[in-house]
mmCIF file of C-alpha atoms in Angstrom:
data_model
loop_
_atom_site.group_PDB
_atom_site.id
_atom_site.type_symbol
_atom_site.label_atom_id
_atom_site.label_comp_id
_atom_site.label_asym_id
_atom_site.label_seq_id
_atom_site.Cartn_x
_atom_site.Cartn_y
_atom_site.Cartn_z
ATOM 1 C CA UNK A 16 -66.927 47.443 0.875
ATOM 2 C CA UNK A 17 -67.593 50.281 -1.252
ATOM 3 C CA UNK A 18 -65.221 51.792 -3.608
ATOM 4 C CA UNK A 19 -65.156 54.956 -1.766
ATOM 5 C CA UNK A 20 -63.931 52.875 1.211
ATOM 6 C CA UNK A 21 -61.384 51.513 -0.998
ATOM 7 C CA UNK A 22 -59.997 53.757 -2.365
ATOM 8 C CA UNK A 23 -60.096 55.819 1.269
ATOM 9 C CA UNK A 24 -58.425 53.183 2.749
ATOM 10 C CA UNK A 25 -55.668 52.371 -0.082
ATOM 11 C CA UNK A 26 -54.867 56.438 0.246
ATOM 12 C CA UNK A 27 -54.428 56.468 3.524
ATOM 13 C CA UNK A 28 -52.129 52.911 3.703
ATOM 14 C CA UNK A 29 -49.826 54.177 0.750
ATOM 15 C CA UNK A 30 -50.158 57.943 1.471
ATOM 16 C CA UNK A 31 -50.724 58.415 -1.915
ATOM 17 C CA UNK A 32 -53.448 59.743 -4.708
ATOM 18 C CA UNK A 33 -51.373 58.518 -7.280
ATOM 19 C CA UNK A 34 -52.968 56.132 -9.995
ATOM 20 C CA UNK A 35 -50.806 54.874 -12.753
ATOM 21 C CA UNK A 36 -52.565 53.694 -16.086
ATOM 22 C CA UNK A 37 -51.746 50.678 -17.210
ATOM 23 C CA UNK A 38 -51.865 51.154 -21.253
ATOM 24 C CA UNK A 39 -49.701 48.982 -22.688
ATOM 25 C CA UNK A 40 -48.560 49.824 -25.976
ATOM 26 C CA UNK A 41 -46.101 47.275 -27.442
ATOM 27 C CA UNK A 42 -44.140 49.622 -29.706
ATOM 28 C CA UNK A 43 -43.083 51.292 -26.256
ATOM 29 C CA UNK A 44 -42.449 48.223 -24.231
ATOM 30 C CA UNK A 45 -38.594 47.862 -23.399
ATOM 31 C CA UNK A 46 -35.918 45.122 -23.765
ATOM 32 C CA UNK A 47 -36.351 41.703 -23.259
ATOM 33 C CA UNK A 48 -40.693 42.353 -22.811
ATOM 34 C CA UNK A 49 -42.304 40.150 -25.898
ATOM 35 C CA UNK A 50 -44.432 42.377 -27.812
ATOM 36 C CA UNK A 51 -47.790 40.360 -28.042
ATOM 37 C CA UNK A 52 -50.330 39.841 -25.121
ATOM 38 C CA UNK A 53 -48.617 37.349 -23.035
ATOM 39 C CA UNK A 54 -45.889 40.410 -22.845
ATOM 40 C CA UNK A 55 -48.734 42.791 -21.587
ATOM 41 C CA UNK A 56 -49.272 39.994 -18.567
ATOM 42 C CA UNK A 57 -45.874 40.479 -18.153
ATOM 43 C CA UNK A 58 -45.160 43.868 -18.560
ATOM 44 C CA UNK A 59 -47.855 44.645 -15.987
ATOM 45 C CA UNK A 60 -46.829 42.349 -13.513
ATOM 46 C CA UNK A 61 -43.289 44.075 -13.101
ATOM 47 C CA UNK A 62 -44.625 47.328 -12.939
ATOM 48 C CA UNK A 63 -47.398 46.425 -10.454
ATOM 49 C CA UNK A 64 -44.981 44.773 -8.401
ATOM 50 C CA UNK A 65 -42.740 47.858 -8.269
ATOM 51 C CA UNK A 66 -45.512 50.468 -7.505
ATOM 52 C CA UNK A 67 -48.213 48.657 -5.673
ATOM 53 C CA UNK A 68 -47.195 50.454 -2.312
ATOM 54 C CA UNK A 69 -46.842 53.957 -3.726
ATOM 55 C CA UNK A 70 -50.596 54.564 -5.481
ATOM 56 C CA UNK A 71 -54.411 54.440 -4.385
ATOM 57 C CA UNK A 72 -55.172 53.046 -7.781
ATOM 58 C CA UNK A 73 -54.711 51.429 -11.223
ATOM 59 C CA UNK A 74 -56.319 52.652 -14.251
ATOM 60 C CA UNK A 75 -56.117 50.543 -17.019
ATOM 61 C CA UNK A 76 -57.253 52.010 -20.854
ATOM 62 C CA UNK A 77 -59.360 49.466 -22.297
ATOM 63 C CA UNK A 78 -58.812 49.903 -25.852
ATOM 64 C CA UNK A 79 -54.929 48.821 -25.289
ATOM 65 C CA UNK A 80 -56.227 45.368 -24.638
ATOM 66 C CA UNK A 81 -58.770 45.481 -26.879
ATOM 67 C CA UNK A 82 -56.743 46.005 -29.896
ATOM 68 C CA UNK A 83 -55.505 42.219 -29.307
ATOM 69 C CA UNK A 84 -58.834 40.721 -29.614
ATOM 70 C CA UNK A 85 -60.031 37.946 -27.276
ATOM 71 C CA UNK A 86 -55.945 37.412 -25.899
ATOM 72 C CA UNK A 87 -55.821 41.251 -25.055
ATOM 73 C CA UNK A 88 -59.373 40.811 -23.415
ATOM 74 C CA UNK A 89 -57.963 38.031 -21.348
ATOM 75 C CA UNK A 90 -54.982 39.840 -20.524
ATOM 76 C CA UNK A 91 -56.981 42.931 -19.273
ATOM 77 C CA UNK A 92 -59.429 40.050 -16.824
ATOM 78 C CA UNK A 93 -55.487 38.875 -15.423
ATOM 79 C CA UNK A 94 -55.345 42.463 -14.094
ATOM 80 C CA UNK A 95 -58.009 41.569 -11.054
ATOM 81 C CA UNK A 96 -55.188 38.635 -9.995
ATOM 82 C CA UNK A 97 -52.145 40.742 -10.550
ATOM 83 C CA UNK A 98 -53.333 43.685 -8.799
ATOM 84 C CA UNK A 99 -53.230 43.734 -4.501
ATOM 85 C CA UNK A 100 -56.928 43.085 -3.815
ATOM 86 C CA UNK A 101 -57.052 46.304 -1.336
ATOM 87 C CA UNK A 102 -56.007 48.648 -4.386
ATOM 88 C CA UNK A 103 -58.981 49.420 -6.682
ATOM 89 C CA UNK A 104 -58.814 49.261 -9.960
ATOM 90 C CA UNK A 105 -60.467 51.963 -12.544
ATOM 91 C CA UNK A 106 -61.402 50.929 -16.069
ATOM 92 C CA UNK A 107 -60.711 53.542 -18.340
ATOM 93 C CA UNK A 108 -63.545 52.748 -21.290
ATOM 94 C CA UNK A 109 -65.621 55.695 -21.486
ATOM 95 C CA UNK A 110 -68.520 53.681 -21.979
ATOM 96 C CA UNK A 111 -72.282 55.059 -22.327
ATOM 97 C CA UNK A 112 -75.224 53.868 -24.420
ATOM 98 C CA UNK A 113 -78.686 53.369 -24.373
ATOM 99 C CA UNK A 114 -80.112 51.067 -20.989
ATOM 100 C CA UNK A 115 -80.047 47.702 -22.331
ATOM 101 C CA UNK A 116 -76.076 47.803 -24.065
ATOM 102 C CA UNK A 117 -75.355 50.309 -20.482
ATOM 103 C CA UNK A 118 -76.738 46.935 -18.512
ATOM 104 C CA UNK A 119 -74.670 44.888 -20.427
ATOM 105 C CA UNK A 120 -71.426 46.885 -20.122
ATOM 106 C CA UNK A 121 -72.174 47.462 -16.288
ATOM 107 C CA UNK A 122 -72.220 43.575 -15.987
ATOM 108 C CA UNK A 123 -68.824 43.197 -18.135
ATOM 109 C CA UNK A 124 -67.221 45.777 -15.982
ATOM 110 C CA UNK A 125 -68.113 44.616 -12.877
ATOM 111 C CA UNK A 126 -69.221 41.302 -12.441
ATOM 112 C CA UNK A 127 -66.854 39.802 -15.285
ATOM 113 C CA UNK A 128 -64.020 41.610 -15.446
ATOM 114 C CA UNK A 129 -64.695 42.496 -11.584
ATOM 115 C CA UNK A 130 -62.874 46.022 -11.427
ATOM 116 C CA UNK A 131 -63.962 48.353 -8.765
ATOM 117 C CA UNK A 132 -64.863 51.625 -10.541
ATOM 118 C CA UNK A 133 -65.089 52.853 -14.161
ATOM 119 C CA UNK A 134 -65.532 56.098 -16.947
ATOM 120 C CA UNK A 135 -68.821 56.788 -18.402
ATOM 121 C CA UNK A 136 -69.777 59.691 -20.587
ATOM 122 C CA UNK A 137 -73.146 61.602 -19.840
ATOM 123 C CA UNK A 138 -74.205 62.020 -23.647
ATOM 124 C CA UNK A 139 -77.405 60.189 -23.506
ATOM 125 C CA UNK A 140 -78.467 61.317 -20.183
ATOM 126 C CA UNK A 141 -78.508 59.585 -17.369
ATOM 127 C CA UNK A 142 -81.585 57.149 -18.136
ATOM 128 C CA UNK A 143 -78.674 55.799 -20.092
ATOM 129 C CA UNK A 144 -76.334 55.506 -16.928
ATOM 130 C CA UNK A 145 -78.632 53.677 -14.582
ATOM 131 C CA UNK A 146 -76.933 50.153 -14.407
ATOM 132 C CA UNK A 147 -73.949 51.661 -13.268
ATOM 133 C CA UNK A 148 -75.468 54.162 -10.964
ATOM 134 C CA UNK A 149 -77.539 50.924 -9.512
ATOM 135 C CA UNK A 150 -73.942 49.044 -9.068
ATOM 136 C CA UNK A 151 -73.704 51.415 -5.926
ATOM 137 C CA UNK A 152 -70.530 49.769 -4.266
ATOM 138 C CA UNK A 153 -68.692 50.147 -7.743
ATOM 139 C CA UNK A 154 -67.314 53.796 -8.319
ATOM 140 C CA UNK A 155 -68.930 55.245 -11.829
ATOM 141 C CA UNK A 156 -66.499 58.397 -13.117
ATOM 142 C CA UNK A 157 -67.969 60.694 -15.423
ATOM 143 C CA UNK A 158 -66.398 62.741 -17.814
ATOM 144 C CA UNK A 159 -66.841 66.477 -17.382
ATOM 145 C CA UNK A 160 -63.853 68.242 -19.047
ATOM 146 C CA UNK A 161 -61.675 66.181 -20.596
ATOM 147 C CA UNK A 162 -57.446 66.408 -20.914
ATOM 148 C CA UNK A 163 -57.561 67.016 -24.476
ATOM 149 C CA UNK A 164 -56.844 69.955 -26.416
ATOM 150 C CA UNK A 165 -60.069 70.352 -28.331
ATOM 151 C CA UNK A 166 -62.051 69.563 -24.964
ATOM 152 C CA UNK A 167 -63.193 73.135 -25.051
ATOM 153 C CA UNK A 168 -64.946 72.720 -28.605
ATOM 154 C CA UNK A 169 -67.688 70.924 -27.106
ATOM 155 C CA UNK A 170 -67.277 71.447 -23.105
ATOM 156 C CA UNK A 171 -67.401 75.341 -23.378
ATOM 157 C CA UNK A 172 -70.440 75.171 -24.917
ATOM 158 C CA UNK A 173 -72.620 77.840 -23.174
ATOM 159 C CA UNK A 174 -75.649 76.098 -21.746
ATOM 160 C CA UNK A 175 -78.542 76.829 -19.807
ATOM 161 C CA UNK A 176 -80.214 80.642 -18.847
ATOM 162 C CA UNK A 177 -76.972 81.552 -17.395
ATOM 163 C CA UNK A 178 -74.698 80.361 -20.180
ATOM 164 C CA UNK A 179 -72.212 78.414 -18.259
ATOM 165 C CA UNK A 180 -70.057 76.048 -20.139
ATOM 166 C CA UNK A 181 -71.565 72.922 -20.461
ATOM 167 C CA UNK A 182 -68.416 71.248 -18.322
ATOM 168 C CA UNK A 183 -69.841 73.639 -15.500
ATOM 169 C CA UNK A 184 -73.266 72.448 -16.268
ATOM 170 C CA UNK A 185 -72.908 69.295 -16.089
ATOM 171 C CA UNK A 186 -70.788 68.755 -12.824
ATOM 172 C CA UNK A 187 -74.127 70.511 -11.177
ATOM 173 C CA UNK A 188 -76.226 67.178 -13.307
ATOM 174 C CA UNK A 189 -73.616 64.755 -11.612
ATOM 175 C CA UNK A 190 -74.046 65.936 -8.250
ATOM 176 C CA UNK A 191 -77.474 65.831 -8.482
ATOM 177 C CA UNK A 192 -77.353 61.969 -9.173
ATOM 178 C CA UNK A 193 -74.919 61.519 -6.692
ATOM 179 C CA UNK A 194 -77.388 62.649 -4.055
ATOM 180 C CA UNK A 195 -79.593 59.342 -5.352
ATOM 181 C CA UNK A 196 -77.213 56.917 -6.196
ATOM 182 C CA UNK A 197 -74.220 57.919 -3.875
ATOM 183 C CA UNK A 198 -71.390 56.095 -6.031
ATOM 184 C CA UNK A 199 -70.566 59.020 -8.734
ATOM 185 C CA UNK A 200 -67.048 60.562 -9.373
ATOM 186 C CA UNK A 201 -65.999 63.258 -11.731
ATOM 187 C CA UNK A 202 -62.993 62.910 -14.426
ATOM 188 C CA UNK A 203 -61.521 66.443 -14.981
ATOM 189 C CA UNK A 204 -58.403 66.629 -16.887
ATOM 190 C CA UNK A 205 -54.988 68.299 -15.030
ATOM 191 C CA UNK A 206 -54.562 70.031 -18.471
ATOM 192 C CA UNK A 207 -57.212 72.598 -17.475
ATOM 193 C CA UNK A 208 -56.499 73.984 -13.327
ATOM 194 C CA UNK A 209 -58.414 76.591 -13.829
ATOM 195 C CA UNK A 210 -61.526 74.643 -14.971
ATOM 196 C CA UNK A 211 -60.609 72.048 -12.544
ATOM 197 C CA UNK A 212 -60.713 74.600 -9.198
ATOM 198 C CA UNK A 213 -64.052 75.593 -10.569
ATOM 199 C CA UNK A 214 -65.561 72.245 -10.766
ATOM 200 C CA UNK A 215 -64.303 70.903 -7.193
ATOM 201 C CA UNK A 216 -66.017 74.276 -6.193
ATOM 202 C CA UNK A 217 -69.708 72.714 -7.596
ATOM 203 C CA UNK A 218 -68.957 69.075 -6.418
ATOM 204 C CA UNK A 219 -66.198 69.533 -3.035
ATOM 205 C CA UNK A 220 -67.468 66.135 -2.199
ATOM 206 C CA UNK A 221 -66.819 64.367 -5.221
ATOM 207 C CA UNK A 222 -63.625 62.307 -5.988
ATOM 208 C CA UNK A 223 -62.104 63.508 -9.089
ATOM 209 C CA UNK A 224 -60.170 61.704 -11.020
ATOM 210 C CA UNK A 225 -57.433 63.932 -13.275
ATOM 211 C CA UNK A 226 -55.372 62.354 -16.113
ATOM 212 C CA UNK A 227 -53.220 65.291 -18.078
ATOM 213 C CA UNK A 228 -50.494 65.382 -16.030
ATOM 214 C CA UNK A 229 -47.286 64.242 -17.525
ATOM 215 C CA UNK A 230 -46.667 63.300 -21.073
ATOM 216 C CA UNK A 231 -50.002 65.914 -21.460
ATOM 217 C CA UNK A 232 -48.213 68.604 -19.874
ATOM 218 C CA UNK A 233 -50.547 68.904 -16.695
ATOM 219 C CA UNK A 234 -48.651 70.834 -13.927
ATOM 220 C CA UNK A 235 -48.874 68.599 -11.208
ATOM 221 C CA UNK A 236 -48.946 71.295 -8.018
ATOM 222 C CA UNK A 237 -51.564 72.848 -10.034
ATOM 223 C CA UNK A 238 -53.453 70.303 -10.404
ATOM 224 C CA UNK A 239 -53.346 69.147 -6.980
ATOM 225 C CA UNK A 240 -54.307 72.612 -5.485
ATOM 226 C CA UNK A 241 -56.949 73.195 -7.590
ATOM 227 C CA UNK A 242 -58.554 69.285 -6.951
ATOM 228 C CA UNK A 243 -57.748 69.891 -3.345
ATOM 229 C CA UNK A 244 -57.750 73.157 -2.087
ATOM 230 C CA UNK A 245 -61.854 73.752 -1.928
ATOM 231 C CA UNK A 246 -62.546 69.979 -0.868
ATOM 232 C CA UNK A 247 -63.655 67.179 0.925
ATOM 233 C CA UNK A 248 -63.669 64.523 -1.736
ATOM 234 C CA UNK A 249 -60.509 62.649 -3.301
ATOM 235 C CA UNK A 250 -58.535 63.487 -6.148
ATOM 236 C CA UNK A 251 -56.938 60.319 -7.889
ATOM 237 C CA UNK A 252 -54.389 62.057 -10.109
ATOM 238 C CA UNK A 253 -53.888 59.606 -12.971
ATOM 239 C CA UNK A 254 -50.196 59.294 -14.837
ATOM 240 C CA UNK A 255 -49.183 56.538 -17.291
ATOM 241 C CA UNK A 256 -46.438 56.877 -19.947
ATOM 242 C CA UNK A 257 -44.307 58.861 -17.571
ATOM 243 C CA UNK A 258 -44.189 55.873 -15.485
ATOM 244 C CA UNK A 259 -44.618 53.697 -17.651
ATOM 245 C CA UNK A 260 -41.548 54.287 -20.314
ATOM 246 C CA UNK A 261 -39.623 55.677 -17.667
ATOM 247 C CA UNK A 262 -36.858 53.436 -19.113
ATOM 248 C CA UNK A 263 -36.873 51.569 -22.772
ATOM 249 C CA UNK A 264 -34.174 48.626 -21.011
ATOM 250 C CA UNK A 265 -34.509 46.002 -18.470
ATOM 251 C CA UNK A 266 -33.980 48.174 -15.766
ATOM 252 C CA UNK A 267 -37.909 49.561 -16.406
ATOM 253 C CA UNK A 268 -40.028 48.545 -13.396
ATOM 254 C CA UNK A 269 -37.049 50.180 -11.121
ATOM 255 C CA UNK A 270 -37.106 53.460 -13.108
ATOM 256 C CA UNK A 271 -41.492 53.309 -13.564
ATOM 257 C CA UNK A 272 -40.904 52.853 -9.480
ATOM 258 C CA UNK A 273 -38.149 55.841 -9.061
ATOM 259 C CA UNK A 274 -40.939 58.484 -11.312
ATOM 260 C CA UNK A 275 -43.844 57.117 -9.094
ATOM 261 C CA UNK A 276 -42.269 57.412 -6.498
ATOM 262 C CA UNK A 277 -41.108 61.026 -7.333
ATOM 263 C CA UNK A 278 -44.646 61.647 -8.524
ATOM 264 C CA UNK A 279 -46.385 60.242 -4.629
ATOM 265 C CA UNK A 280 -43.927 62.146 -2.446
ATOM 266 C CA UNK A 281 -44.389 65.497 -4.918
ATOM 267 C CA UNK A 282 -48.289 65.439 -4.446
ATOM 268 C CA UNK A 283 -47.750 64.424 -0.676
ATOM 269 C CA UNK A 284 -45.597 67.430 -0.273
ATOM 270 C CA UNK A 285 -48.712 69.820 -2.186
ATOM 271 C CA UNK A 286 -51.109 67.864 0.385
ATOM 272 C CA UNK A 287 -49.478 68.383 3.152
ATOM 273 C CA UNK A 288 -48.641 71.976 2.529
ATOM 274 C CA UNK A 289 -52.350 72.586 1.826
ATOM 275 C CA UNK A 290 -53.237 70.699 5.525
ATOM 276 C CA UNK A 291 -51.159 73.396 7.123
ATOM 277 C CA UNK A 292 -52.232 76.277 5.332
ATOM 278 C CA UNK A 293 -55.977 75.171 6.431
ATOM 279 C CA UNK A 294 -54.898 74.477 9.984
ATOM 280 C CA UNK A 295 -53.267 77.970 10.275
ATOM 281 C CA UNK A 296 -56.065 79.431 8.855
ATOM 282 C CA UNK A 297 -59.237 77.674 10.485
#
């Protein structure tokens, strides 16, 4: 099954677009969790036991695990058995280089580590990109505008005979691939609505997948309007210290539930809102 399909199917069972990252960072972690890798598989487990029913996704940040060396590596790999086998997992890596390191990332990603869908950047140009676009059942996000403050030093960049911002610019490049490969999603940070509207406007087919909101200060109806509102394709809006450090004492998976679950019905209630306005309207 394709990670579209999964991720279609895990919406539609949990009536969610919710993803929670899983970034574990042990100076956060709350009472009684050990602070060393064996506390990440730990940590983890509670909150993915509390949540599982309420999101379409995880999305964990590799270099969290990778700070602990081959124990945080292991750690990360536990994720496939801790994590419900119908909800798909997104690694977080950012990862892009030339074809032969791309092949060899492609084959960590998905056939070792065997998550379902992960973040590329589109630096070197999609020559650079073709393992993952040729792992068509995985799901291959690629950053477009990114959540950060200085995103717009680089991503407004005008570009092109028109002078579009390169953000713009390169959506149009990613939907253009998709159209060969079929497997392409788009990561657009919640920070920026505005931006965000625009770019679902080039790629309404797309899933996009928008981290921001939360401890970034991403206005969540925003956000959901503008990822929904002119579309056909998903939007996976991704949260994780809000949820995460909901609660510093023992009592954390039940308040990381109570905030996703606050988060699921609050995006729901956008959804469903936009659903009527189109019905009334069409």
């Amino acid at each position: 099954m394709t990670f579209r399909k999964r991720l279609a199917r895990a919406i539609e069972k949990n009536r969610s677009l919710l993803c929670i990252g899983l970034d574990p960072d042990l100076e956060r972690f709350p009472e009684g969790v050990a602070r060393d890798p064996e506390g990440i598989v730990a940590f983890n487990r509670a909150i993915i036991e509390a949540t599982a029913d309420l999101v379409c996704a995880y999305k964990p940040n590799l270099a969290f695990y990778l700070a602990h060396g081959a124990a945080g590596i292991a750690a990360l790999a536990e994720l496939r058995h801790l994590v419900p086998p119908d909800i798909p997992i997104i690694l977080d890596a950012k990862l892009g280089d030339i074809a032969s390191t791309a092949a060899a990332y492609a084959q960590a990603v998905f056939e070792t580590l065997g998550f379902d869908a992960v973040t590329v950047h589109p630096y070197l140009g999609s020559e650079a990109l073709e393992p993952f676009l040729a792992a068509r059942e995985r799901g291959v996000f690629v950053l477009i505008r990114t959540s950060n403050p200085g995103a717009t030093e680089l991503q407004d960049v005008p570009v092109g005979a028109s002078g579009e911002p390169l953000f713009l610019w390169l959506a149009d490049r990613v939907r253009e691939w998709n159209e060969r490969c079929g497997n392409l999603g788009l990561v657009v940070g919640a920070t920026y609505p505005v931006d965000l509207a625009l770019v679902r406007q080039r790629c309404p087919e797309l899933p996009i997948l928008a981290p921001g909101v939360g401890a970034q200060g991403g206005d969540l109806e925003e956000a959901v309007r503008a990822g929904l509102a002119e579309g056909t394709g998903p939007l996976i809006v991704a949260v994780s210290r809000s949820v995460l450090y909901a609660s510093s004492g023992r009592d954390f998976a039940e308040a990381a539930r109570a905030t996703a679950q606050r988060l699921r019905d609050a995006i729901e209630l956008v959804r469903s809102t936009l659903q009527r306005q189109e019905t009334a309207g069409s």
